[in-house]
Tab-separated table of C-alpha atoms and ligand atoms in Angstrom:
chain	number	residue	atom	x	y	z
A	1	UNK	CA	-24.912	-4.928	20.762
A	2	UNK	CA	-25.741	-1.382	21.895
A	3	UNK	CA	-26.404	1.337	19.359
A	4	UNK	CA	-24.396	4.455	20.180
A	5	UNK	CA	-23.967	7.910	18.693
A	6	UNK	CA	-24.349	8.776	15.056
A	7	UNK	CA	-20.885	8.764	13.453
A	8	UNK	CA	-21.786	9.797	9.929
A	9	UNK	CA	-24.879	10.527	7.873
A	10	UNK	CA	-24.729	10.117	4.114
A	11	UNK	CA	-27.383	10.541	1.447
A	12	UNK	CA	-28.902	7.074	1.812
A	13	UNK	CA	-27.395	5.663	4.994
A	14	UNK	CA	-26.450	6.508	8.572
A	15	UNK	CA	-23.578	4.946	10.511
A	16	UNK	CA	-23.862	4.557	14.306
A	17	UNK	CA	-21.135	3.527	16.716
A	18	UNK	CA	-21.532	0.458	18.931
A	19	UNK	CA	-19.955	-0.638	22.195
A	20	UNK	CA	-17.385	-2.581	20.129
A	21	UNK	CA	-14.808	-0.211	18.642
A	22	UNK	CA	-14.358	-2.434	15.585
A	23	UNK	CA	-18.080	-2.626	14.701
A	24	UNK	CA	-20.694	-0.081	13.594
A	25	UNK	CA	-24.376	-0.161	12.622
A	26	UNK	CA	-25.356	0.783	9.075
A	27	UNK	CA	-28.929	2.138	8.807
A	28	UNK	CA	-30.630	2.277	5.387
A	29	UNK	CA	-32.809	5.367	4.855
A	30	UNK	CA	-35.655	5.803	2.376
A	31	UNK	CA	-34.033	8.976	0.995
A	32	UNK	CA	-33.213	8.963	-2.694
A	33	UNK	CA	-30.940	11.561	-4.261
A	34	UNK	CA	-29.600	12.091	-7.750
A	35	UNK	CA	-27.576	14.594	-9.753
A	36	UNK	CA	-25.360	15.531	-6.841
A	37	UNK	CA	-28.251	16.077	-4.449
A	38	UNK	CA	-30.200	18.369	-6.818
A	39	UNK	CA	-33.036	15.855	-6.938
A	40	UNK	CA	-34.275	14.482	-3.624
A	41	UNK	CA	-37.251	12.430	-2.497
A	42	UNK	CA	-38.350	9.822	-0.016
A	43	UNK	CA	-39.073	6.456	-1.583
A	44	UNK	CA	-40.997	4.593	1.061
A	45	UNK	CA	-39.630	1.116	1.671
A	46	UNK	CA	-36.397	1.610	-0.302
A	47	UNK	CA	-34.195	1.319	2.801
A	48	UNK	CA	-35.820	-1.943	3.830
A	49	UNK	CA	-35.360	-3.448	0.374
A	50	UNK	CA	-31.753	-2.244	-0.047
A	51	UNK	CA	-30.854	-3.592	3.400
A	52	UNK	CA	-32.207	-7.025	2.472
A	53	UNK	CA	-30.855	-7.081	-1.103
A	54	UNK	CA	-27.396	-5.900	-0.055
A	55	UNK	CA	-27.304	-8.452	2.784
A	56	UNK	CA	-28.183	-11.213	0.306
A	57	UNK	CA	-25.563	-10.148	-2.229
A	58	UNK	CA	-22.728	-9.555	0.245
A	59	UNK	CA	-23.463	-12.878	1.956
A	60	UNK	CA	-23.292	-14.664	-1.406
A	61	UNK	CA	-20.085	-12.862	-2.373
A	62	UNK	CA	-18.626	-13.727	1.038
A	63	UNK	CA	-19.400	-17.410	0.413
A	64	UNK	CA	-17.403	-17.092	-2.822
A	65	UNK	CA	-14.364	-15.697	-1.008
A	66	UNK	CA	-14.965	-11.948	-1.350
A	67	UNK	CA	-14.089	-10.451	2.027
A	68	UNK	CA	-16.606	-7.812	3.019
A	69	UNK	CA	-17.716	-5.691	5.955
A	70	UNK	CA	-21.024	-7.442	6.694
A	71	UNK	CA	-21.406	-9.226	10.024
A	72	UNK	CA	-25.199	-9.661	9.998
A	73	UNK	CA	-28.495	-7.945	9.314
A	74	UNK	CA	-29.986	-6.773	12.616
A	75	UNK	CA	-33.492	-5.762	11.587
A	76	UNK	CA	-35.493	-4.318	8.676
A	77	UNK	CA	-33.241	-1.290	8.247
A	78	UNK	CA	-29.971	-2.058	9.991
A	79	UNK	CA	-26.873	-4.175	9.567
A	80	UNK	CA	-23.957	-4.783	11.892
A	81	UNK	CA	-20.792	-4.178	9.891
A	82	UNK	CA	-17.059	-3.914	10.454
A	83	UNK	CA	-15.845	-0.364	10.931
A	84	UNK	CA	-13.803	0.444	7.843
A	85	UNK	CA	-11.552	3.272	6.735
A	86	UNK	CA	-13.191	3.861	3.388
A	87	UNK	CA	-10.973	4.625	0.383
A	88	UNK	CA	-12.162	7.989	-1.031
A	89	UNK	CA	-12.806	6.324	-4.375
A	90	UNK	CA	-15.888	4.966	-6.131
A	91	UNK	CA	-14.952	1.895	-8.158
A	92	UNK	CA	-17.201	1.616	-11.191
A	93	UNK	CA	-17.521	-1.392	-13.479
A	94	UNK	CA	-19.280	-1.183	-16.829
A	95	UNK	CA	-20.381	-4.108	-18.992
A	96	UNK	CA	-22.691	-2.151	-21.288
A	97	UNK	CA	-22.322	1.553	-22.125
A	98	UNK	CA	-24.925	3.865	-20.652
A	99	UNK	CA	-25.116	6.762	-18.178
A	100	UNK	CA	-22.161	9.102	-17.802
A	101	UNK	CA	-19.949	7.016	-20.138
A	102	UNK	CA	-22.213	7.571	-23.132
A	103	UNK	CA	-22.506	11.299	-22.362
A	104	UNK	CA	-18.810	11.889	-21.703
A	105	UNK	CA	-17.420	10.060	-24.738
A	106	UNK	CA	-20.413	9.932	-27.051
A	107	UNK	CA	-20.423	6.123	-27.006
A	108	UNK	CA	-23.716	4.760	-28.371
A	109	UNK	CA	-26.111	3.766	-25.606
A	110	UNK	CA	-26.232	-0.008	-25.138
A	111	UNK	CA	-22.811	-0.748	-26.677
A	112	UNK	CA	-21.642	-4.093	-25.300
A	113	UNK	CA	-18.093	-3.569	-24.069
A	114	UNK	CA	-15.447	-6.109	-25.145
A	115	UNK	CA	-14.404	-6.545	-21.548
A	116	UNK	CA	-15.510	-4.964	-18.276
A	117	UNK	CA	-14.383	-1.348	-18.070
A	118	UNK	CA	-13.053	-0.187	-14.688
A	119	UNK	CA	-13.360	3.472	-13.746
A	120	UNK	CA	-12.327	5.376	-10.630
A	121	UNK	CA	-14.110	8.445	-9.259
A	122	UNK	CA	-12.855	10.627	-6.434
A	123	UNK	CA	-15.555	10.653	-3.715
A	124	UNK	CA	-16.098	14.368	-3.233
A	125	UNK	CA	-19.640	15.731	-3.407
A	126	UNK	CA	-18.429	19.345	-3.832
A	127	UNK	CA	-16.587	18.266	-7.007
A	128	UNK	CA	-19.363	15.932	-8.169
A	129	UNK	CA	-17.260	12.784	-7.779
A	130	UNK	CA	-14.910	13.430	-10.737
A	131	UNK	CA	-13.422	10.630	-12.828
A	132	UNK	CA	-9.726	10.170	-11.978
A	133	UNK	CA	-6.891	7.984	-13.220
A	134	UNK	CA	-4.871	5.481	-11.206
A	135	UNK	CA	-2.012	7.993	-11.335
A	136	UNK	CA	-4.175	10.534	-9.476
A	137	UNK	CA	-4.936	7.889	-6.860
A	138	UNK	CA	-1.226	7.159	-6.326
A	139	UNK	CA	-0.114	10.809	-6.543
A	140	UNK	CA	-2.521	11.970	-3.863
A	141	UNK	CA	-2.099	8.900	-1.641
A	142	UNK	CA	-5.728	7.782	-1.832
A	143	UNK	CA	-4.523	4.170	-2.234
A	144	UNK	CA	-1.246	2.456	-3.097
A	145	UNK	CA	-0.435	0.561	-6.296
A	146	UNK	CA	-0.570	-2.754	-4.417
A	147	UNK	CA	-3.961	-1.863	-2.920
A	148	UNK	CA	-5.394	-0.942	-6.329
A	149	UNK	CA	-3.995	-4.131	-7.859
A	150	UNK	CA	-5.820	-6.203	-5.231
A	151	UNK	CA	-8.994	-4.100	-5.480
A	152	UNK	CA	-9.048	-4.371	-9.303
A	153	UNK	CA	-8.859	-8.150	-9.158
A	154	UNK	CA	-11.558	-8.314	-6.430
A	155	UNK	CA	-13.733	-5.948	-8.472
A	156	UNK	CA	-13.507	-8.056	-11.642
A	157	UNK	CA	-14.321	-11.196	-9.658
A	158	UNK	CA	-17.297	-9.405	-8.068
A	159	UNK	CA	-18.471	-8.409	-11.554
A	160	UNK	CA	-18.364	-12.072	-12.670
A	161	UNK	CA	-20.184	-13.300	-9.566
A	162	UNK	CA	-22.809	-10.543	-9.620
A	163	UNK	CA	-23.423	-10.948	-13.353
A	164	UNK	CA	-24.086	-14.643	-12.681
A	165	UNK	CA	-26.423	-13.991	-9.732
A	166	UNK	CA	-28.473	-11.534	-11.780
A	167	UNK	CA	-28.416	-13.542	-15.015
A	168	UNK	CA	-29.933	-16.422	-13.019
A	169	UNK	CA	-32.987	-14.262	-12.275
A	170	UNK	CA	-33.388	-12.814	-15.759
A	171	UNK	CA	-31.542	-9.548	-15.126
A	172	UNK	CA	-28.582	-8.029	-17.014
A	173	UNK	CA	-25.936	-6.303	-14.878
A	174	UNK	CA	-25.181	-3.189	-16.919
A	175	UNK	CA	-22.835	-1.388	-14.520
A	176	UNK	CA	-22.328	-0.759	-10.810
A	177	UNK	CA	-20.422	1.196	-8.206
A	178	UNK	CA	-18.679	-0.327	-5.200
A	179	UNK	CA	-16.560	0.947	-2.357
A	180	UNK	CA	-13.775	-0.626	-0.350
A	181	UNK	CA	-12.300	0.006	3.069
A	182	UNK	CA	-9.610	-1.223	5.401
A	183	UNK	CA	-10.617	-3.083	8.554
A	184	UNK	CA	-8.628	-4.472	11.447
A	185	UNK	CA	-8.168	-8.262	11.317
A	186	UNK	CA	-7.546	-9.360	14.886
A	187	UNK	CA	-6.236	-12.838	14.020
A	188	UNK	CA	-3.829	-11.516	11.372
A	189	UNK	CA	-2.988	-8.484	13.566
A	190	UNK	CA	-3.146	-6.214	10.554
A	191	UNK	CA	-5.530	-4.231	8.419
A	192	UNK	CA	-7.077	-5.873	5.381
A	193	UNK	CA	-9.071	-4.620	2.418
A	194	UNK	CA	-12.756	-5.499	2.322
A	195	UNK	CA	-15.734	-4.692	0.135
A	196	UNK	CA	-17.835	-2.103	2.019
A	197	UNK	CA	-20.925	0.129	1.624
A	198	UNK	CA	-23.796	-1.652	-0.199
A	199	UNK	CA	-24.716	-3.418	-3.417
A	200	UNK	CA	-28.343	-2.772	-4.342
A	201	UNK	CA	-30.525	-1.287	-7.092
A	202	UNK	CA	-29.283	2.102	-5.784
A	203	UNK	CA	-25.738	1.264	-6.853
A	204	UNK	CA	-26.242	-1.002	-9.892
A	205	UNK	CA	-27.939	-0.660	-13.262
A	206	UNK	CA	-30.138	-3.710	-13.689
A	207	UNK	CA	-32.168	-4.359	-16.842
A	208	UNK	CA	-34.678	-7.132	-17.365
A	209	UNK	CA	-33.060	-9.487	-19.896
A	210	UNK	CA	-36.136	-9.857	-22.105
A	211	UNK	CA	-37.715	-6.410	-22.005
A	212	UNK	CA	-34.713	-4.235	-20.998
A	213	UNK	CA	-37.031	-2.662	-18.407
A	214	UNK	CA	-34.937	-0.774	-15.850
A	215	UNK	CA	-35.062	-2.272	-12.357
A	216	UNK	CA	-32.837	0.233	-10.570
A	217	UNK	CA	-32.344	3.817	-9.439
A	218	UNK	CA	-32.551	5.118	-13.014
A	219	UNK	CA	-36.342	4.869	-12.531
A	220	UNK	CA	-35.940	7.644	-9.942
A	221	UNK	CA	-33.217	9.590	-11.798
A	222	UNK	CA	-35.218	9.618	-15.044
A	223	UNK	CA	-38.712	9.940	-13.521
A	224	UNK	CA	-39.798	6.597	-14.963
A	225	UNK	CA	-42.146	5.860	-12.043
A	226	UNK	CA	-42.654	2.552	-10.190
A	227	UNK	CA	-39.335	2.961	-8.354
A	228	UNK	CA	-40.202	0.851	-5.331
A	229	UNK	CA	-41.944	-1.763	-7.478
A	230	UNK	CA	-38.704	-2.209	-9.445
A	231	UNK	CA	-36.638	-2.744	-6.271
A	232	UNK	CA	-39.357	-5.062	-5.010
A	233	UNK	CA	-39.180	-7.027	-8.246
A	234	UNK	CA	-35.423	-7.535	-7.801
A	235	UNK	CA	-36.003	-8.756	-4.209
A	236	UNK	CA	-38.863	-11.001	-5.349
A	237	UNK	CA	-36.756	-12.611	-8.072
A	238	UNK	CA	-33.913	-13.140	-5.589
A	239	UNK	CA	-36.479	-14.918	-3.373
A	240	UNK	CA	-36.007	-12.512	-0.466
A	241	UNK	CA	-39.063	-10.264	-0.277
A	242	UNK	CA	-38.776	-8.894	3.250
A	243	UNK	CA	-41.466	-9.825	5.704
A	244	UNK	CA	-43.802	-7.198	7.187
A	245	UNK	CA	-43.315	-4.686	4.382
A	246	UNK	CA	-46.271	-2.534	3.551
A	247	UNK	CA	-45.054	-1.844	0.076
A	248	UNK	CA	-47.731	-1.758	-2.597
A	249	UNK	CA	-48.309	-5.157	-4.080
A	250	UNK	CA	-48.816	-3.737	-7.520
A	251	UNK	CA	-45.968	-4.790	-9.739
A	252	UNK	CA	-45.871	-2.800	-12.954
A	253	UNK	CA	-49.629	-2.923	-13.186
A	254	UNK	CA	-49.958	-6.598	-12.357
A	255	UNK	CA	-50.873	-7.829	-8.910
A	256	UNK	CA	-48.314	-10.338	-7.734
A	257	UNK	CA	-48.564	-12.389	-4.576
A	258	UNK	CA	-45.977	-11.316	-2.019
A	259	UNK	CA	-44.190	-14.288	-0.545
A	260	UNK	CA	-43.178	-13.539	3.012
A	261	UNK	CA	-39.957	-15.309	3.838
A	262	UNK	CA	-38.933	-15.680	7.436
A	263	UNK	CA	-35.187	-15.689	8.011
B	301	5GP	P1	-22.737	6.684	-14.059
B	301	5GP	O1	-21.282	7.103	-13.976
B	301	5GP	O2	-23.092	6.166	-15.424
B	301	5GP	O3	-23.664	7.751	-13.573
B	301	5GP	O4	-22.910	5.487	-13.023
B	301	5GP	C1	-22.282	4.245	-13.227
B	301	5GP	C2	-22.780	3.244	-12.185
B	301	5GP	O5	-22.303	3.587	-10.908
B	301	5GP	C3	-24.298	3.203	-12.055
B	301	5GP	O6	-24.691	1.880	-11.762
B	301	5GP	C4	-24.615	4.095	-10.871
B	301	5GP	O7	-25.771	3.651	-10.187
B	301	5GP	C5	-23.365	3.895	-10.008
B	301	5GP	N1	-22.968	5.124	-9.322
B	301	5GP	C6	-22.062	6.034	-9.711
B	301	5GP	N2	-21.945	7.032	-8.819
B	301	5GP	C7	-22.801	6.748	-7.838
B	301	5GP	C8	-23.145	7.400	-6.598
B	301	5GP	O8	-22.614	8.457	-6.227
B	301	5GP	N3	-24.109	6.805	-5.859
B	301	5GP	C9	-24.709	5.635	-6.226
B	301	5GP	N4	-25.657	5.108	-5.443
B	301	5GP	N5	-24.401	4.991	-7.368
B	301	5GP	C10	-23.450	5.532	-8.154
């Protein structure tokens, strides 16, 4: 598979074309941004960890019937994925109130929600990804009612599966953001909706079950320190610490042996 021109560069990833018009390469950068790009930094090793964690999660979801864009991980920082027309919507699921929900509606931090709360944000950096209703989505043709119905049911299933994966390693899934796109299915001769983008500590809030220690991008957003160690801890608990990483072996003050797993 030949890597071609850069098609798109986002805040944390770059997409390159390939010699197959239906496939692209997704490259994970070390760049971290928050607050609509106001806060920026390089977090060394983040791209490597997100590539590996997202590969693990999407592969597991795929095995449970969630269609997604991943073909395979190519190397430390790159994945071969299906080229998707991304819906201009961020799909957010919340199990426990925190972040923008608590600020916007004055809901007490940590409130356990009766059932998962689905939110939709219009993907537009200039507007700071505003919250929108389903009616906005239909009115402006960002997705149809049938598409949203399918996406909602996939999203709730993903929440169940992800919550289970993380609970198994002592982590609470507080909330997360996912994206979907449409890809060409050659055997069906039509486009189909798939989970796209990434699922990683950049896109989820993950708290240690016992201590409620944050193991996600909030460590960067809130200047809590030990950002890479938190991502590393998630990878370690999933049993997928990437080989050949030069990330510090210090894990929240304790030295932990790094297990190098060959794929
Ligand atoms: P909140 O709306 O509370 O800021 O975020 C809710 C969840 O969605 C969090 O898990 C957060 O990480 C994720 N999220 C929302 N918007 C974005 C975004 O633009 N980029 C990333 N990486 N995650 C987002």
